[in-house]
Amino acid sequence: MKKIIILSLLLAVVFTSLNVVNVEAQEFSIGLEEPIDENLVIGTNVDYKLNIDLPKNRSNFRNLFVTLRFGQGLDIKNYSLNNGERIEGAGVNVSASPHQKHDYITLKLTNLKDIKTERLVLQIGMGVNDKAPVGSSIANTFSYSYQLQNGTTINVPQIQQYSKTVTGEAINQPEIIEPAPEAPERDPIYPVDSFESGKTPIFMMTGSRYADFMKVVKGYTDPHSIVFVSYLSSKDDVLSTQADANGEFVIDLSNTNTDKPIVIIKAKAKDKEMSNEAIMTYIDQETILYDDLLEFMNNLSILGKRDLAIGLMNRFNSLNFTQSVLASSEPPRQMVYEAYRDLYEAAIAGEVVSGQTIQVTGGHMPFFKGYDDGTFGPERSITRAEVAAILSRIIAQREVEYKPNDFPDVKPKEWYVPYISHLVEIGVMKGYDDGTFKPDQSITRAEFASLLVRYKNLEEMGPNKFTDLDDNYWAAKDIRKATLAGYVTGYPEGDFKPLKNVTRAEAATMMNRVLNRYPDLEFIDANNILPFKDIKRHWAYYYIVEATVEHTPNIVNGREEGWKGTN
């Protein structure tokens, strides 16, 4: 018996733990069938199927390349496409990554318009090996790319984390008398999240690696726990620090990179046992793996920093990366290393280290635009399409590529199509029950609050303190979450006005709060910064300038504290 796992787009799935996710990217529907057993037993064989449904009208497409990277612990033994049927223009390649950690299989389809069948089934026989530790899970990466007849290439990287547990129950080996052989080069040592009953939990934000550019690493444990740090080469030399009221702690590695030690971290809460060891090892451009980057991104998602990881992956999703996957190999290590560094610098900026504040400077790009006539229109209601454009620029940190969508009222040639497609794809914006998106409709305060909750992945909910908000109202919980986070506020008379349209000035102000961006009033006044002719005497003047003028800020503890200058 088998179950069907349909893999979804990378940016939607890196941050979800669902077992079944639907994906239909444009005209292709691609899915993976995996064994239904809860455990993958070492020494046994299991069968996977990659199912690909081609569009009925294939005249618009040139080719399709689909690559599946199996996780550590699985070896490809055999494969068959459509039970051995000869399909003109179809080819299958199998290869392994460095150190034989992962097996790849790539299905290449050329001249799609000439392929007669509408469904292709790639059957893959896998062997479960002992490369993955007993008790660990198996992660598989799925990616594809296709080309239109006009030469446009669409690259779609994806990943799905499976919950398969590796067991050793099928191995009946004699007792080993001789010493075990040395572990293969760069076998990963993963940090232990010891959430066992009675033990102090410990979690490293950056994952199980550190590099030359990482002067500090940040972790989480129970509030006020004592954190102990030592090194494999000198376990007796133990340093200690204390987690703060939120359970955050920071380890200074600035003086340890010369010897590249293995760092051992433990934590002890007052009323619990000592945690298991969280072990961090050194990486550089020669030893880093793509899995290290994925681990870091997943950790950021768990810690509520999903937008950072999304922005990084959008930059990382380049043609070079996609082509390396289609060639059945890991992405170039230099590219992975640079992406890991960028993600670290973005995640760690503004954190407190050993009582000293790290101050980080860097450009703040505009996320809001005015109109061609030189006005901003602060009191105009902001539309759902305009909100999509703002959030898309913030998340992607660039202009996203054009992608169509299925909303009948989103016309293909309109300026807002790529933004709406982007935010719907990653689950931040939604359409209505009737299947429409209503791009030109003004967004209400309730809708905006709900949007911010999805964007920031908010979970904590405050009390309902608004006189006009019924607890049964569809957006009541989201309004209470966004209010607790400080992103939205009510009116002086005590109501929230959930159906009131959001103005452009209000949207700029709220998004500045979400991004921890605060204008430098003295700098703006001293330099007479006036990007639009209709905002000088408006209550939101400074917030509009913050949102629309590129500048270099001074960041203290994750919050903007003054401007260095404009760019």
Coordinates of C-alpha atoms in Angstrom, one line a residue:
M1 CA 0.0 0.0 0.0
K2 CA 1.3 3.5 -0.8
K3 CA 0.4 7.0 -0.1
I4 CA 0.8 10.0 -2.5
I5 CA 2.9 13.0 -1.5
I6 CA 2.5 15.9 -3.9
L7 CA 5.4 18.3 -3.5
S8 CA 4.8 22.0 -3.4
L9 CA 6.9 25.0 -4.3
L10 CA 10.1 25.5 -2.3
L11 CA 9.2 28.7 -0.5
A12 CA 5.8 27.3 0.5
V13 CA 7.1 24.0 1.7
V14 CA 10.4 24.8 3.5
F15 CA 8.2 26.3 6.2
T16 CA 5.5 23.7 6.6
S17 CA 5.2 20.4 8.3
L18 CA 2.1 19.1 6.5
N19 CA 2.3 15.6 5.1
V20 CA 0.3 16.3 2.0
V21 CA 0.7 19.4 -0.1
N22 CA -0.8 20.1 -3.5
V23 CA 1.1 21.5 -6.4
E24 CA 0.1 22.4 -9.9
A25 CA 2.7 24.8 -11.3
Q26 CA 1.1 26.4 -14.3
E27 CA 0.2 23.6 -16.7
F28 CA 2.2 20.8 -15.0
S29 CA 1.1 18.6 -12.2
I30 CA 3.9 16.6 -10.6
G31 CA 3.7 14.3 -7.6
L32 CA 5.7 11.7 -5.7
E33 CA 4.4 8.4 -4.3
E34 CA 6.3 7.2 -1.4
P35 CA 6.0 4.1 0.9
I36 CA 3.3 4.4 3.5
D37 CA 5.3 2.7 6.2
E38 CA 6.2 4.9 9.1
N39 CA 9.8 3.5 9.2
L40 CA 12.3 2.9 6.5
V41 CA 14.2 -0.2 7.6
I42 CA 18.0 -0.4 6.9
G43 CA 18.7 -3.2 4.6
T44 CA 15.4 -3.3 2.8
N45 CA 14.2 -2.0 -0.6
V46 CA 11.4 0.5 -1.1
D47 CA 9.6 1.8 -4.2
Y48 CA 8.9 5.4 -5.1
K49 CA 7.0 6.8 -8.1
L50 CA 7.4 10.2 -9.7
N51 CA 4.1 11.0 -11.5
I52 CA 4.0 13.7 -14.1
D53 CA 0.8 14.9 -15.8
L54 CA 1.6 16.9 -19.0
P55 CA -0.7 19.7 -20.3
K56 CA -3.2 18.6 -22.9
N57 CA -2.0 21.4 -25.2
R58 CA 1.8 20.9 -25.3
S59 CA 2.5 23.1 -28.4
N60 CA 3.5 26.1 -26.1
F61 CA 6.4 24.1 -24.5
R62 CA 9.8 23.0 -25.6
N63 CA 11.1 20.9 -22.8
L64 CA 10.8 19.9 -19.1
F65 CA 13.5 18.8 -16.7
V66 CA 12.6 17.2 -13.4
T67 CA 15.2 16.4 -10.7
L68 CA 14.7 14.5 -7.5
R69 CA 17.4 14.4 -4.9
F70 CA 17.0 11.6 -2.4
G71 CA 18.0 12.2 1.2
Q72 CA 20.9 10.6 3.0
G73 CA 20.0 7.0 3.7
L74 CA 18.5 6.1 0.3
D75 CA 20.3 4.6 -2.7
I76 CA 18.9 4.3 -6.2
K77 CA 18.9 0.6 -7.3
N78 CA 16.8 0.7 -10.5
Y79 CA 14.3 2.7 -12.4
S80 CA 11.8 2.4 -15.2
L81 CA 9.8 5.0 -17.2
N82 CA 6.3 4.0 -18.0
N83 CA 7.1 0.3 -17.5
G84 CA 9.9 0.4 -20.0
E85 CA 7.9 2.0 -22.8
R86 CA 10.1 3.8 -25.3
I87 CA 9.2 7.5 -25.3
E88 CA 10.8 9.7 -28.0
G89 CA 12.6 12.7 -26.4
A90 CA 12.6 11.2 -22.9
G91 CA 15.8 10.4 -21.0
V92 CA 16.8 9.6 -17.4
N93 CA 20.1 10.4 -15.7
V94 CA 21.3 9.0 -12.3
S95 CA 24.2 10.4 -10.4
A96 CA 25.5 11.0 -6.8
S97 CA 26.7 14.0 -5.0
P98 CA 30.2 14.4 -3.5
H99 CA 31.0 11.9 -0.7
Q100 CA 28.1 9.8 -2.1
K101 CA 25.7 11.5 0.4
H102 CA 22.8 11.9 -2.0
D103 CA 21.5 10.1 -5.1
Y104 CA 20.0 12.2 -7.9
I105 CA 17.6 11.1 -10.7
T106 CA 16.7 13.5 -13.5
L107 CA 14.0 13.1 -16.1
K108 CA 14.6 15.1 -19.2
L109 CA 11.8 15.6 -21.8
T110 CA 12.6 17.4 -25.0
N111 CA 10.2 18.3 -27.8
L112 CA 7.2 18.1 -25.5
K113 CA 4.8 18.8 -28.3
D114 CA 5.7 15.4 -29.9
I115 CA 5.2 13.3 -26.8
K116 CA 1.9 11.4 -27.2
T117 CA 1.1 10.4 -23.6
E118 CA -0.3 12.8 -21.1
R119 CA 1.1 10.9 -18.0
L120 CA 4.6 9.8 -17.3
V121 CA 5.4 7.5 -14.4
L122 CA 9.0 7.1 -13.3
Q123 CA 9.3 4.1 -11.0
I124 CA 12.4 4.2 -8.7
G125 CA 13.6 1.3 -6.7
M126 CA 15.5 2.4 -3.6
G127 CA 17.6 0.7 -1.0
V128 CA 17.7 1.9 2.6
N129 CA 21.3 2.2 3.7
D130 CA 23.0 3.0 7.0
K131 CA 24.3 6.5 6.0
A132 CA 21.4 8.1 7.9
P133 CA 21.5 7.6 11.7
V134 CA 18.9 5.4 13.2
G135 CA 16.0 7.5 14.4
S136 CA 16.6 10.3 11.9
S137 CA 14.2 11.4 9.1
I138 CA 14.7 11.4 5.4
A139 CA 14.6 14.7 3.4
N140 CA 14.1 14.7 -0.4
T141 CA 14.6 17.7 -2.7
F142 CA 12.4 18.1 -5.8
S143 CA 13.1 20.6 -8.5
Y144 CA 12.0 21.2 -12.1
S145 CA 12.4 23.6 -15.0
Y146 CA 10.6 24.0 -18.3
Q147 CA 11.0 26.2 -21.4
L148 CA 8.3 27.8 -23.5
Q149 CA 8.4 27.9 -27.3
N150 CA 9.4 31.6 -27.1
G151 CA 12.6 30.7 -25.2
T152 CA 11.4 31.8 -21.8
T153 CA 12.7 29.4 -19.1
I154 CA 10.7 28.9 -15.9
N155 CA 12.7 27.6 -12.9
V156 CA 10.8 26.0 -10.0
P157 CA 13.0 24.7 -7.1
Q158 CA 11.0 22.8 -4.4
I159 CA 11.7 20.8 -1.3
Q160 CA 9.6 18.5 1.0
Q161 CA 10.7 17.3 4.4
Y162 CA 9.4 13.8 5.0
S163 CA 8.8 12.3 8.4
K164 CA 10.2 8.8 7.7
T165 CA 12.2 7.4 10.6
V166 CA 15.1 5.2 9.8
T167 CA 15.3 2.0 11.9
G168 CA 17.9 -0.8 12.1
E169 CA 15.5 -3.7 12.9
A170 CA 16.2 -5.6 9.7
I171 CA 20.0 -5.8 10.2
N172 CA 21.2 -9.1 11.8
Q173 CA 24.9 -8.5 11.9
P174 CA 27.3 -10.4 14.1
E175 CA 28.8 -8.5 17.0
I176 CA 31.6 -6.2 15.9
I177 CA 34.8 -7.0 17.6
E178 CA 37.2 -4.8 15.6
P179 CA 37.1 -1.1 16.0
A180 CA 34.6 0.6 13.7
P181 CA 36.1 2.3 10.6
E182 CA 36.4 6.1 10.7
A183 CA 33.4 8.1 9.7
P184 CA 33.3 9.3 6.0
E185 CA 34.5 12.8 5.4
R186 CA 32.2 15.5 6.6
D187 CA 29.5 13.3 8.1
P188 CA 27.1 15.8 9.6
I189 CA 26.9 16.3 13.3
Y190 CA 23.5 17.8 13.9
P191 CA 22.5 19.8 17.0
V192 CA 20.3 18.0 19.4
D193 CA 16.9 19.6 20.2
S194 CA 16.4 17.8 23.5
F195 CA 12.7 18.5 24.1
E196 CA 12.5 15.3 26.2
S197 CA 10.4 15.5 29.4
G198 CA 12.5 16.8 32.2
K199 CA 15.4 18.0 30.1
T200 CA 16.3 21.6 29.2
P201 CA 15.6 22.3 25.5
I202 CA 18.4 23.8 23.4
F203 CA 18.2 25.1 19.8
M204 CA 20.8 26.8 17.6
M205 CA 19.4 29.4 15.2
T206 CA 22.3 29.1 12.7
G207 CA 22.1 25.3 12.6
S208 CA 25.0 23.0 13.3
R209 CA 27.8 24.9 11.4
Y210 CA 29.8 28.1 11.8
A211 CA 32.3 29.8 9.5
D212 CA 34.9 32.6 9.6
F213 CA 32.3 35.3 9.0
M214 CA 30.3 34.2 12.0
K215 CA 31.6 36.1 15.0
V216 CA 28.6 35.0 17.2
V217 CA 26.0 32.3 17.1
K218 CA 22.6 32.6 18.7
G219 CA 20.5 29.9 20.4
Y220 CA 17.4 29.4 22.5
T221 CA 16.6 27.6 25.7
D222 CA 14.4 27.9 28.7
P223 CA 14.4 31.5 30.1
H224 CA 17.2 32.3 32.5
S225 CA 18.9 28.9 32.0
I226 CA 22.7 28.7 32.4
V227 CA 24.4 27.8 29.1
F228 CA 27.7 26.0 29.1
V229 CA 30.2 26.2 26.2
S230 CA 33.3 24.1 25.7
Y231 CA 35.4 22.7 22.9
L232 CA 36.1 19.1 21.9
S233 CA 39.9 19.8 22.2
S234 CA 39.5 21.2 25.7
K235 CA 36.3 20.0 27.4
D236 CA 37.6 21.1 30.8
D237 CA 37.7 24.7 29.8
V238 CA 34.0 25.6 30.1
L239 CA 32.6 29.0 29.6
S240 CA 29.1 29.9 30.7
T241 CA 26.5 32.5 30.1
Q242 CA 22.8 33.0 31.0
A243 CA 19.8 33.1 28.7
D244 CA 17.6 36.1 29.0
A245 CA 13.9 36.3 29.9
N246 CA 13.0 35.1 26.4
G247 CA 15.4 32.2 26.5
E248 CA 17.9 33.8 24.0
F249 CA 21.6 33.4 24.4
V250 CA 24.6 34.4 22.3
I251 CA 28.0 32.7 22.0
D252 CA 31.0 34.8 21.0
L253 CA 33.2 32.8 18.5
S254 CA 35.3 35.8 17.4
N255 CA 38.4 34.3 19.1
T256 CA 37.9 30.7 18.2
N257 CA 38.0 30.5 14.4
T258 CA 41.8 30.2 14.2
D259 CA 41.8 26.7 15.5
K260 CA 38.4 25.8 14.0
P261 CA 37.3 23.9 17.1
I262 CA 34.2 21.8 17.5
V263 CA 31.9 23.8 19.8
I264 CA 29.9 21.9 22.4
I265 CA 26.9 23.7 24.0
K266 CA 24.7 22.5 26.9
A267 CA 22.0 24.3 28.9
K268 CA 20.6 23.7 32.4
A269 CA 17.3 25.2 33.7
K270 CA 16.8 25.5 37.4
D271 CA 14.1 22.8 37.6
K272 CA 15.3 20.5 34.8
E273 CA 18.1 18.2 33.9
M274 CA 21.0 19.2 31.7
S275 CA 20.2 19.3 27.9
N276 CA 21.9 17.0 25.5
E277 CA 24.9 18.4 23.6
A278 CA 24.3 20.7 20.7
I279 CA 27.5 20.4 18.6
M280 CA 28.7 23.0 16.0
T281 CA 31.4 22.2 13.5
Y282 CA 33.4 24.5 11.2
I283 CA 32.7 25.0 7.5
D284 CA 34.3 26.9 4.7
Q285 CA 33.8 27.2 0.9
E286 CA 35.2 23.7 0.4
T287 CA 33.2 21.8 2.9
I288 CA 29.8 23.5 3.1
L289 CA 26.8 21.5 1.8
Y290 CA 23.4 22.6 0.4
D291 CA 21.8 20.8 3.4
D292 CA 23.6 23.3 5.7
L293 CA 21.8 26.2 4.0
L294 CA 18.4 24.4 4.1
E295 CA 18.9 23.7 7.8
F296 CA 19.6 27.3 8.6
M297 CA 16.5 28.5 6.6
N298 CA 14.3 25.9 8.3
N299 CA 15.5 27.1 11.7
L300 CA 14.7 30.7 10.9
S301 CA 11.2 29.7 9.9
I302 CA 10.7 27.9 13.2
L303 CA 11.9 31.0 15.0
G304 CA 9.4 33.3 13.2
K305 CA 11.9 34.8 10.7
R306 CA 10.2 33.3 7.7
D307 CA 10.5 36.5 5.6
L308 CA 14.3 36.5 5.9
A309 CA 14.5 33.0 4.6
I310 CA 12.1 33.7 1.8
G311 CA 14.1 36.8 0.7
L312 CA 17.3 34.8 0.7
M313 CA 15.9 31.9 -1.3
N314 CA 14.5 34.3 -3.9
R315 CA 18.0 35.7 -4.4
F316 CA 19.5 32.3 -4.4
N317 CA 17.1 30.9 -7.0
S318 CA 19.2 31.9 -10.0
L319 CA 19.7 30.1 -13.3
N320 CA 23.1 28.8 -12.1
F321 CA 21.4 27.1 -9.2
T322 CA 18.7 25.6 -11.3
Q323 CA 21.0 24.3 -13.9
S324 CA 23.2 22.7 -11.3
V325 CA 20.2 20.8 -10.0
L326 CA 19.1 19.8 -13.5
A327 CA 22.6 18.5 -14.0
S328 CA 22.0 16.2 -11.0
S329 CA 24.6 17.8 -8.7
E330 CA 24.7 20.0 -5.7
P331 CA 24.7 23.8 -6.3
P332 CA 28.1 25.3 -6.5
R333 CA 29.6 25.5 -3.0
Q334 CA 30.8 29.0 -3.4
M335 CA 27.2 30.1 -4.1
V336 CA 25.9 28.1 -1.2
Y337 CA 28.6 29.6 1.1
E338 CA 27.8 33.2 0.0
A339 CA 24.0 32.5 0.5
Y340 CA 24.7 31.1 4.0
R341 CA 26.8 34.2 4.8
D342 CA 24.1 36.6 3.6
L343 CA 21.4 34.8 5.6
Y344 CA 23.6 34.9 8.7
E345 CA 24.3 38.6 8.4
A346 CA 20.6 39.4 7.9
A347 CA 19.5 37.2 10.8
I348 CA 22.0 38.3 13.3
A349 CA 21.9 42.0 12.6
G350 CA 21.1 44.1 15.6
E351 CA 21.3 41.3 18.3
V352 CA 23.0 41.9 21.6
V353 CA 26.3 40.2 22.3
S354 CA 27.8 40.0 25.8
G355 CA 26.0 43.2 26.9
Q356 CA 27.3 45.1 23.9
T357 CA 25.0 46.3 21.1
I358 CA 26.0 45.5 17.6
Q359 CA 25.3 48.4 15.3
V360 CA 24.7 47.5 11.7
T361 CA 24.4 49.9 8.8
G362 CA 23.0 49.1 5.4
G363 CA 20.6 50.6 2.8
H364 CA 16.9 50.7 3.5
M365 CA 15.2 50.5 0.1
P366 CA 11.8 52.1 -0.6
F367 CA 8.9 49.7 -0.3
F368 CA 6.2 52.2 -1.3
K369 CA 5.8 54.4 -4.4
G370 CA 3.9 57.5 -5.3
Y371 CA 2.1 58.5 -8.5
D372 CA 3.4 59.8 -11.8
D373 CA 2.0 63.3 -11.0
G374 CA 4.3 63.7 -8.0
T375 CA 1.7 63.0 -5.4
F376 CA 1.5 60.2 -2.8
G377 CA -2.3 60.3 -2.1
P378 CA -2.0 59.7 1.6
E379 CA -5.8 59.7 2.2
R380 CA -6.6 57.5 -0.8
S381 CA -7.7 54.0 0.1
I382 CA -5.1 51.4 -0.7
T383 CA -6.1 48.6 -3.0
R384 CA -5.4 44.9 -2.6
A385 CA -3.2 45.0 -5.7
E386 CA -1.1 47.9 -4.2
V387 CA -0.7 46.0 -0.9
A388 CA 0.5 42.9 -2.9
A389 CA 3.1 45.0 -4.7
I390 CA 4.4 46.4 -1.4
L391 CA 4.7 43.1 0.4
S392 CA 6.2 41.4 -2.6
R393 CA 9.0 43.9 -2.9
I394 CA 9.7 43.6 0.8
I395 CA 9.8 39.7 0.8
A396 CA 11.6 39.2 -2.5
Q397 CA 13.8 42.3 -2.0
R398 CA 13.6 42.8 -5.7
E399 CA 11.0 43.0 -8.5
V400 CA 9.6 39.5 -9.0
E401 CA 9.3 37.8 -12.4
Y402 CA 6.0 37.6 -14.2
K403 CA 3.8 34.6 -13.5
P404 CA 0.2 34.2 -14.4
N405 CA -2.4 33.0 -11.9
D406 CA -5.9 31.5 -11.9
F407 CA -8.0 34.5 -10.8
P408 CA -10.5 35.4 -13.5
D409 CA -10.5 39.1 -12.5
V410 CA -6.7 39.4 -12.6
K411 CA -6.1 40.4 -16.2
P412 CA -2.8 39.0 -17.7
K413 CA -1.5 42.3 -18.9
E414 CA -2.1 44.3 -15.7
W415 CA 0.9 45.7 -13.8
Y416 CA 0.0 43.9 -10.6
V417 CA 0.0 40.3 -11.9
P418 CA 3.5 39.2 -10.8
Y419 CA 3.0 40.6 -7.2
I420 CA -0.3 38.9 -6.7
S421 CA 1.0 35.6 -8.1
H422 CA 4.0 35.8 -5.8
L423 CA 2.1 36.4 -2.6
V424 CA -0.6 33.8 -3.4
E425 CA 2.1 31.3 -4.2
I426 CA 3.8 31.7 -0.8
G427 CA 0.5 31.8 1.1
V428 CA 0.6 35.4 2.3
M429 CA -2.5 36.6 0.3
K430 CA -5.6 34.8 -0.6
G431 CA -8.6 35.2 -2.9
Y432 CA -12.3 35.1 -2.1
D433 CA -14.6 32.2 -1.8
D434 CA -16.0 32.9 -5.2
G435 CA -12.6 32.4 -6.8
T436 CA -11.9 36.1 -7.4
F437 CA -9.1 38.3 -6.1
K438 CA -10.6 41.7 -6.5
P439 CA -7.3 43.6 -7.1
D440 CA -8.9 47.0 -7.4
Q441 CA -10.9 46.7 -4.3
S442 CA -9.8 48.7 -1.2
I443 CA -8.4 46.6 1.6
T444 CA -10.2 46.8 4.9
R445 CA -8.5 47.1 8.3
A446 CA -9.6 43.5 9.2
E447 CA -8.1 42.2 5.9
F448 CA -4.9 44.1 6.5
A449 CA -4.5 42.7 10.0
S450 CA -5.1 39.2 8.8
L451 CA -2.5 39.7 6.0
L452 CA 0.1 40.9 8.6
V453 CA -0.5 37.8 10.7
R454 CA 0.1 35.5 7.8
Y455 CA 3.2 37.5 6.7
K456 CA 4.8 37.5 10.2
N457 CA 3.5 34.0 11.1
L458 CA 2.0 35.4 14.4
E459 CA 0.7 33.0 16.9
E460 CA 0.3 34.8 20.3
M461 CA -3.1 36.5 20.7
G462 CA -4.0 39.3 23.1
P463 CA -7.3 40.2 24.7
N464 CA -10.2 41.6 22.8
K465 CA -10.3 45.2 23.9
F466 CA -12.4 46.7 21.1
T467 CA -16.0 47.6 21.6
D468 CA -17.0 46.8 18.0
L469 CA -15.2 43.5 17.6
D470 CA -17.3 40.3 18.2
D471 CA -15.2 37.3 19.1
N472 CA -17.1 35.3 16.4
Y473 CA -16.0 37.8 13.6
W474 CA -13.9 36.0 11.0
A475 CA -10.9 38.2 11.6
A476 CA -11.2 38.7 15.4
K477 CA -8.3 36.4 16.3
D478 CA -6.0 37.9 13.7
I479 CA -6.9 41.4 14.8
R480 CA -6.0 40.4 18.4
K481 CA -2.7 38.9 17.3
A482 CA -1.7 41.9 15.2
T483 CA -2.7 44.3 18.0
L484 CA -0.6 42.3 20.6
A485 CA 2.4 42.5 18.2
G486 CA 1.9 46.3 18.0
Y487 CA 1.3 46.4 14.3
V488 CA -2.2 47.7 14.4
T489 CA -4.1 49.9 16.9
G490 CA -7.6 50.9 17.6
Y491 CA -9.2 54.4 17.8
P492 CA -9.4 56.7 20.8
E493 CA -13.1 55.9 21.4
G494 CA -12.2 52.2 21.9
D495 CA -13.3 50.7 18.6
F496 CA -11.3 49.0 15.8
K497 CA -13.5 49.7 12.7
P498 CA -12.7 46.4 11.0
L499 CA -14.7 47.3 7.8
K500 CA -13.0 50.7 7.4
N501 CA -10.8 51.0 4.3
V502 CA -7.0 51.4 5.0
T503 CA -5.5 54.6 3.6
R504 CA -2.1 54.7 1.9
A505 CA -0.7 56.7 4.9
E506 CA -2.0 54.1 7.3
A507 CA -0.5 51.3 5.3
A508 CA 2.9 53.0 5.2
T509 CA 2.8 53.6 9.0
M510 CA 1.8 50.0 9.8
M511 CA 4.4 48.5 7.5
N512 CA 7.1 50.6 9.0
R513 CA 6.1 49.2 12.4
V514 CA 6.3 45.6 11.1
L515 CA 9.7 46.2 9.6
N516 CA 11.1 48.0 12.7
R517 CA 11.7 51.1 10.6
Y518 CA 11.3 54.5 12.3
P519 CA 12.0 57.8 10.6
D520 CA 14.7 60.2 11.8
L521 CA 12.7 63.4 12.3
E522 CA 15.7 65.7 12.8
F523 CA 17.5 64.4 9.7
I524 CA 14.4 64.7 7.6
D525 CA 13.7 68.3 8.8
A526 CA 17.3 69.4 8.5
N527 CA 17.6 68.2 4.9
N528 CA 14.1 69.3 3.9
I529 CA 13.2 65.9 2.4
L530 CA 10.0 66.2 0.5
P531 CA 9.5 63.3 -2.1
F532 CA 5.8 64.2 -2.7
K533 CA 4.1 67.6 -2.9
D534 CA 1.0 66.5 -1.0
I535 CA 2.5 65.1 2.3
K536 CA 4.3 68.0 4.1
R537 CA 1.6 68.8 6.6
H538 CA 0.1 65.3 6.8
W539 CA 0.2 63.5 10.1
A540 CA 2.1 60.6 8.5
Y541 CA 4.6 62.8 6.7
Y542 CA 7.7 61.2 8.4
Y543 CA 6.4 57.7 8.0
I544 CA 5.8 58.2 4.3
V545 CA 9.3 59.5 3.9
E546 CA 10.7 56.5 5.7
A547 CA 8.8 54.2 3.4
T548 CA 9.6 55.9 0.1
V549 CA 13.1 57.4 0.3
E550 CA 16.2 55.2 0.1
H551 CA 18.5 55.8 3.0
T552 CA 21.3 54.4 5.2
P553 CA 20.0 53.7 8.7
N554 CA 21.7 52.9 12.0
I555 CA 20.3 49.7 13.3
V556 CA 20.3 49.1 17.0
N557 CA 18.9 45.8 18.4
G558 CA 16.9 45.2 15.2
R559 CA 15.3 48.7 15.2
E560 CA 16.2 51.7 13.1
E561 CA 17.8 54.4 15.3
G562 CA 18.5 57.4 13.1
W563 CA 19.7 57.9 9.5
K564 CA 23.2 58.1 8.3
G565 CA 22.2 59.7 5.0
T566 CA 20.1 59.3 1.9
N567 CA 21.3 57.3 -1.2

